[in-house]
């Protein structure tokens, strides 16, 4: 039996993906060099044949919570193997790479104001019910992709809305203050918000520009030709090397500095989930490739005692002291000793700003779980300032 999907880039037919005899075969039908589907898969006559779904397509499959919801509702109706899931999600995949599908997904809209100032305690459950099939998102955290109306511009924009379960209490407030640190360190971050009740972390998609133009985005699993199950394999040095290999010369220095600062803050905030799928590249063509904005930064050591980093750094999975992070910046990110030290100081200064915000919040926080999250972050920040 043969299944197939037509693949488009920027609304141009690029080629066809076929699943036949346990092989995934992608063949280009376009000869336009700008219609490439991935930086790792340039236009060529020969087909790309894999025994597993190509990483660029696998990147569009749901994981974790969303995957379980979708399988629960659709396993009896359609195949939920990788190709079946891709077929099912195809109508909702909206980016530089899209899929031609006969299926139609009902669209729902809501306002950003309703997300930030929720009137229902079960808002996230309602979002899951509406948007599960519209959400080709990876990661284990409960999240959906929602179409949101910006009342100021009247534009419909896409936001990723995240919640949390009992296993990871108050994850939204955790992510919000971690992302604040990256923002204050002048690392590019998407537009993000915390709902008034602290139940939702809301982040705007960064691969769709204000004029609706879709940018190319590929995570490090795709760029390193790894499957999603390999996201905890490899090292931060290899990510730096991937940045050096693919990023345009005009963006290379800035991208390496931003990646270095991400590593500093992930290390101090003890984010043990900074795996390959949580770093990526963004581009509008082969001449303008840069490191994607930071996303999915949380302190995992709050939930997992003695947690370790997701990937190796300097040959080990451990939280390193400043001198070793400086060494990483010099050896892997092509920074001078002064540049490495100066950017480390920028991150420490950013953490001081976040510390002030957290300290102010703790003065009136009565919820024990929220206070526990804030105190944990405060402790890490104070340790990182030394």
C-alpha positions as CSV (number, residue, x, y, z in Angstrom):
1,X,0.0,0.0,0.0
2,X,1.3,3.5,-0.9
3,X,0.5,6.7,0.9
4,X,1.6,10.1,-0.3
5,X,1.5,13.8,0.5
6,X,2.3,16.8,-1.7
7,X,4.7,19.2,0.0
8,X,4.9,22.9,-0.6
9,X,7.3,25.6,0.4
10,X,6.0,29.2,0.5
11,X,2.9,27.9,-1.4
12,X,5.0,26.5,-4.3
13,X,4.8,22.8,-5.0
14,X,8.2,21.4,-3.9
15,X,7.7,17.7,-4.2
16,X,6.0,14.5,-3.0
17,X,6.4,12.4,0.1
18,X,5.6,8.7,-0.4
19,X,5.4,5.9,2.2
20,X,5.8,2.6,0.4
21,X,7.1,-0.8,1.5
22,X,8.2,0.6,4.9
23,X,10.2,3.4,3.3
24,X,9.7,7.1,3.3
25,X,10.6,8.6,0.0
26,X,10.7,12.3,-0.8
27,X,11.2,13.4,-4.4
28,X,11.5,17.0,-5.6
29,X,9.1,18.0,-8.4
30,X,10.5,21.6,-8.5
31,X,13.8,22.7,-9.9
32,X,13.7,26.1,-8.2
33,X,16.6,26.2,-5.7
34,X,14.5,28.3,-3.4
35,X,11.9,25.6,-3.0
36,X,14.1,23.4,-0.8
37,X,12.2,21.9,2.1
38,X,15.2,21.8,4.5
39,X,18.7,23.2,4.7
40,X,19.8,19.6,4.9
41,X,17.8,18.5,1.8
42,X,18.8,20.7,-1.2
43,X,17.1,20.4,-4.6
44,X,18.3,17.3,-6.5
45,X,17.1,14.7,-8.9
46,X,17.7,11.7,-6.7
47,X,15.0,11.0,-4.1
48,X,15.7,11.2,-0.3
49,X,14.9,7.7,1.0
50,X,14.7,6.9,4.7
51,X,13.5,4.0,6.8
52,X,12.1,6.5,9.3
53,X,10.2,9.7,8.6
54,X,12.6,12.5,7.4
55,X,13.5,14.8,10.4
56,X,12.0,17.9,8.7
57,X,8.6,16.1,8.5
58,X,8.9,14.5,11.9
59,X,9.4,18.0,13.4
60,X,5.8,18.7,12.6
61,X,4.4,15.7,14.5
62,X,2.8,16.2,18.0
63,X,4.4,14.7,21.0
64,X,3.6,14.0,24.6
65,X,0.3,15.3,25.9
66,X,-1.0,16.4,22.5
67,X,-0.1,13.1,20.9
68,X,-2.0,11.2,23.6
69,X,-5.1,13.3,23.2
70,X,-5.0,13.0,19.4
71,X,-4.5,9.2,19.5
72,X,-7.3,8.8,22.0
73,X,-9.8,10.6,19.8
74,X,-8.6,9.4,16.3
75,X,-7.0,5.9,16.7
76,X,-10.3,4.2,15.7
77,X,-10.7,6.4,12.7
78,X,-7.3,6.7,11.1
79,X,-3.8,5.2,11.3
80,X,-1.8,6.9,13.9
81,X,1.7,5.8,12.8
82,X,4.0,8.6,11.8
83,X,2.6,8.9,8.3
84,X,-0.9,8.7,9.5
85,X,-0.3,11.4,12.1
86,X,1.3,13.6,9.4
87,X,-1.7,13.1,7.2
88,X,-4.0,14.0,10.1
89,X,-2.1,17.1,11.1
90,X,-1.4,18.3,7.5
91,X,-4.2,20.8,7.2
92,X,-3.1,22.6,10.3
93,X,0.6,22.8,9.6
94,X,1.1,26.5,8.7
95,X,4.7,27.7,8.1
96,X,7.2,27.9,5.3
97,X,6.7,24.1,4.7
98,X,3.0,23.1,4.2
99,X,1.1,20.0,3.0
100,X,-1.6,19.7,0.5
101,X,-4.4,17.8,2.1
102,X,-8.1,17.1,1.3
103,X,-8.9,17.2,5.0
104,X,-10.5,20.3,6.5
105,X,-9.9,21.5,10.0
106,X,-12.5,23.7,11.7
107,X,-10.9,27.1,12.7
108,X,-11.7,28.8,16.0
109,X,-10.7,32.3,17.0
110,X,-10.3,34.0,20.4
111,X,-8.8,37.1,21.7
112,X,-5.4,37.6,23.3
113,X,-7.2,39.5,26.1
114,X,-9.2,36.3,26.9
115,X,-6.0,34.3,27.2
116,X,-4.2,36.8,29.5
117,X,-7.4,37.6,31.5
118,X,-9.2,34.2,31.6
119,X,-12.8,34.1,32.8
120,X,-13.0,30.3,33.0
121,X,-10.9,28.1,35.3
122,X,-11.1,25.4,32.7
123,X,-10.0,27.6,29.8
124,X,-7.1,25.3,28.9
125,X,-9.3,22.2,28.7
126,X,-11.6,24.2,26.4
127,X,-8.6,25.1,24.2
128,X,-7.5,21.5,24.0
129,X,-11.0,20.6,22.9
130,X,-11.0,23.2,20.2
131,X,-7.4,23.3,19.0
132,X,-5.8,19.8,19.5
133,X,-5.9,19.0,15.8
134,X,-4.7,22.5,15.0
135,X,-1.5,22.0,17.1
136,X,1.4,20.3,15.4
137,X,3.7,20.9,18.4
138,X,6.5,18.8,19.9
139,X,7.3,18.5,23.5
140,X,5.7,16.7,26.5
141,X,4.3,19.8,28.1
142,X,0.5,20.3,27.7
143,X,0.2,23.0,25.0
144,X,-1.9,24.0,22.0
145,X,-1.6,26.3,19.1
146,X,-4.4,28.9,19.0
147,X,-5.5,31.5,16.5
148,X,-5.8,34.7,18.4
149,X,-7.2,38.1,17.4
150,X,-5.1,41.1,18.2
151,X,-7.6,43.8,19.0
152,X,-5.1,46.6,18.4
153,X,-4.4,45.5,14.8
154,X,-7.5,43.2,14.2
155,X,-5.0,40.6,12.8
156,X,-5.3,36.9,13.5
157,X,-2.1,35.7,14.9
158,X,-0.9,32.3,16.2
159,X,0.1,31.8,19.9
160,X,1.3,28.7,21.7
161,X,-0.6,28.3,24.9
162,X,1.0,26.1,27.6
163,X,-0.5,24.7,30.8
164,X,0.9,22.2,33.4
165,X,-0.2,19.1,35.4
166,X,0.3,18.1,39.0
167,X,3.7,16.5,38.2
168,X,5.1,20.0,37.2
169,X,3.3,22.4,39.4
170,X,3.2,26.1,38.5
171,X,5.2,25.5,35.3
172,X,3.8,28.6,33.7
173,X,5.3,31.0,36.3
174,X,8.5,29.1,36.2
175,X,8.8,29.6,32.4
176,X,7.7,33.2,32.6
177,X,10.5,34.3,34.9
178,X,13.1,32.1,33.1
179,X,12.2,33.7,29.8
180,X,12.3,37.2,31.5
181,X,15.9,36.5,32.3
182,X,16.7,35.7,28.6
183,X,14.8,38.8,27.5
184,X,16.7,41.1,29.9
185,X,20.0,39.5,28.6
186,X,19.1,40.8,25.2
187,X,18.7,37.4,23.7
188,X,15.9,37.4,21.1
189,X,12.7,36.0,22.5
190,X,9.2,35.7,21.1
191,X,6.4,37.9,22.5
192,X,5.2,36.1,25.7
193,X,2.7,36.6,28.5
194,X,1.6,35.0,31.8
195,X,-2.1,34.8,32.4
196,X,-3.5,36.6,35.4
197,X,-4.2,33.4,37.3
198,X,-0.7,32.1,36.4
199,X,-2.1,29.0,34.8
200,X,-1.1,29.7,31.2
201,X,2.1,30.7,29.6
202,X,1.4,32.3,26.2
203,X,4.0,32.7,23.5
204,X,3.6,34.1,20.0
205,X,4.9,32.1,17.1
206,X,8.2,33.6,15.9
207,X,8.3,32.0,12.4
208,X,5.4,34.0,11.1
209,X,6.1,37.7,10.6
210,X,3.6,40.5,11.1
211,X,2.8,40.7,7.4
212,X,2.0,37.0,7.4
213,X,5.2,35.9,5.7
214,X,6.3,32.4,6.9
215,X,10.0,32.0,7.8
216,X,11.8,28.7,7.6
217,X,12.5,27.1,11.0
218,X,14.4,23.9,11.6
219,X,15.4,22.5,15.0
220,X,18.7,20.9,15.8
221,X,17.4,17.4,15.4
222,X,16.6,18.2,11.8
223,X,19.9,20.0,11.2
224,X,21.9,17.1,12.7
225,X,19.8,14.5,10.8
226,X,18.5,13.0,14.0
227,X,15.1,11.5,14.9
228,X,13.0,13.1,17.7
229,X,13.9,10.2,20.0
230,X,17.6,11.3,19.8
231,X,16.9,14.8,21.1
232,X,19.0,14.0,24.3
233,X,22.0,12.8,22.3
234,X,25.0,14.9,21.4
235,X,26.5,18.1,22.9
236,X,26.2,21.8,23.1
237,X,29.5,21.9,21.2
238,X,27.8,20.2,18.3
239,X,25.0,22.7,18.3
240,X,27.6,25.5,18.2
241,X,29.3,23.7,15.3
242,X,25.9,23.4,13.5
243,X,25.4,27.1,14.0
244,X,28.8,27.8,12.5
245,X,28.1,25.5,9.6
246,X,24.6,26.7,8.6
247,X,24.2,30.3,9.8
248,X,25.0,33.1,7.2
249,X,28.3,34.8,7.7
250,X,26.6,38.2,8.4
251,X,24.6,36.6,11.3
252,X,27.2,34.1,12.6
253,X,28.9,36.2,15.3
254,X,25.6,37.4,16.8
255,X,24.1,33.9,16.7
256,X,27.1,32.4,18.5
257,X,26.9,35.1,21.2
258,X,23.2,34.6,21.7
259,X,23.7,30.8,21.9
260,X,26.5,31.3,24.4
261,X,24.2,33.5,26.5
262,X,21.5,30.8,26.3
263,X,23.9,28.3,27.6
264,X,24.9,30.6,30.5
265,X,21.3,31.1,31.6
266,X,20.2,27.5,31.0
267,X,23.2,26.5,33.2
268,X,22.5,28.9,36.0
269,X,18.7,28.3,36.0
270,X,19.3,24.6,35.7
271,X,17.2,23.9,32.7
272,X,17.7,20.1,32.2
273,X,15.4,20.1,29.2
274,X,17.5,22.2,26.8
275,X,17.7,19.4,24.3
276,X,18.2,19.4,20.5
277,X,14.6,20.3,19.7
278,X,14.7,23.4,21.9
279,X,17.3,25.1,19.7
280,X,16.9,25.9,16.0
281,X,17.7,28.2,13.1
282,X,15.4,30.7,11.4
283,X,15.7,31.9,7.8
284,X,14.0,33.6,4.9
285,X,16.4,32.2,2.4
286,X,19.8,30.6,2.2
287,X,21.5,34.0,2.4
288,X,19.9,35.0,5.7
289,X,20.0,32.2,8.3
290,X,20.3,33.0,12.0
291,X,19.8,31.4,15.4
292,X,16.1,31.2,16.3
293,X,14.8,33.1,19.3
294,X,15.0,31.4,22.7
295,X,12.0,29.3,23.8
296,X,11.1,26.5,26.2
297,X,13.3,27.6,29.1
298,X,12.4,26.4,32.5
299,X,14.2,25.4,35.7
300,X,13.7,21.6,35.8
301,X,15.7,21.1,39.0
302,X,12.6,22.4,40.8
303,X,10.8,19.1,39.9
304,X,13.7,16.7,39.4
305,X,16.1,16.7,42.3
306,X,19.7,16.5,41.2
307,X,18.7,17.0,37.6
308,X,21.5,17.3,35.0
309,X,21.7,19.1,31.6
310,X,20.0,17.5,28.6
311,X,23.2,17.4,26.5
312,X,26.9,17.1,27.2
313,X,29.1,20.1,27.7
314,X,32.8,19.8,27.9
315,X,32.4,16.0,27.9
316,X,30.0,15.8,30.8
317,X,26.4,16.4,31.9
318,X,26.8,18.7,34.9
319,X,26.2,22.3,36.0
320,X,29.4,24.0,35.3
321,X,31.1,26.9,37.2
322,X,31.7,30.2,35.4
323,X,35.3,29.5,34.4
324,X,34.2,26.4,32.4
325,X,31.4,28.2,30.7
326,X,33.8,31.0,29.7
327,X,36.0,28.2,28.3
328,X,33.1,26.9,26.3
329,X,32.4,30.4,24.9
330,X,36.0,30.7,23.8
331,X,36.5,27.2,22.4
332,X,33.1,26.5,20.8
333,X,31.6,30.0,20.1
334,X,34.7,31.7,18.8
335,X,34.6,34.4,21.5
336,X,37.6,36.2,22.9
337,X,38.1,36.0,26.6
338,X,36.8,39.5,27.0
339,X,33.7,38.8,24.9
340,X,33.0,35.7,26.9
341,X,33.4,37.5,30.2
342,X,31.4,40.6,29.1
343,X,28.5,38.5,27.9
344,X,28.5,36.4,31.1
345,X,28.2,39.7,33.0
346,X,25.3,40.7,30.8
347,X,23.5,37.5,31.8
348,X,24.3,38.0,35.5
349,X,22.9,41.6,35.3
350,X,19.7,40.3,33.7
351,X,19.3,37.8,36.5
352,X,19.6,40.6,39.0
353,X,16.6,42.3,37.3
354,X,14.6,39.1,37.5
355,X,15.7,38.7,41.1
356,X,14.1,42.1,41.9
357,X,10.9,41.1,40.2
358,X,10.7,37.8,42.1
359,X,11.5,39.4,45.4
360,X,8.7,41.9,44.9
361,X,6.3,39.1,43.9
362,X,7.2,37.0,47.0
363,X,6.2,39.9,49.3
364,X,2.5,39.3,48.6
365,X,2.5,35.7,47.3
366,X,0.3,33.5,49.5
367,X,0.2,30.4,47.4
368,X,2.7,27.8,48.7
369,X,3.4,26.2,45.4
370,X,4.0,29.5,43.6
371,X,6.2,30.7,46.5
372,X,8.2,27.5,46.2
373,X,8.8,28.0,42.5
374,X,9.9,31.6,43.1
375,X,12.1,30.8,46.0
376,X,13.8,28.0,44.0
377,X,14.6,30.5,41.2
378,X,15.8,33.1,43.7
379,X,18.2,30.6,45.2
380,X,19.6,29.6,41.8
381,X,20.0,33.3,40.8
382,X,21.8,34.2,44.0
383,X,24.2,31.2,43.4
384,X,24.8,32.3,39.8
385,X,25.7,35.8,40.9
386,X,28.6,34.7,42.9
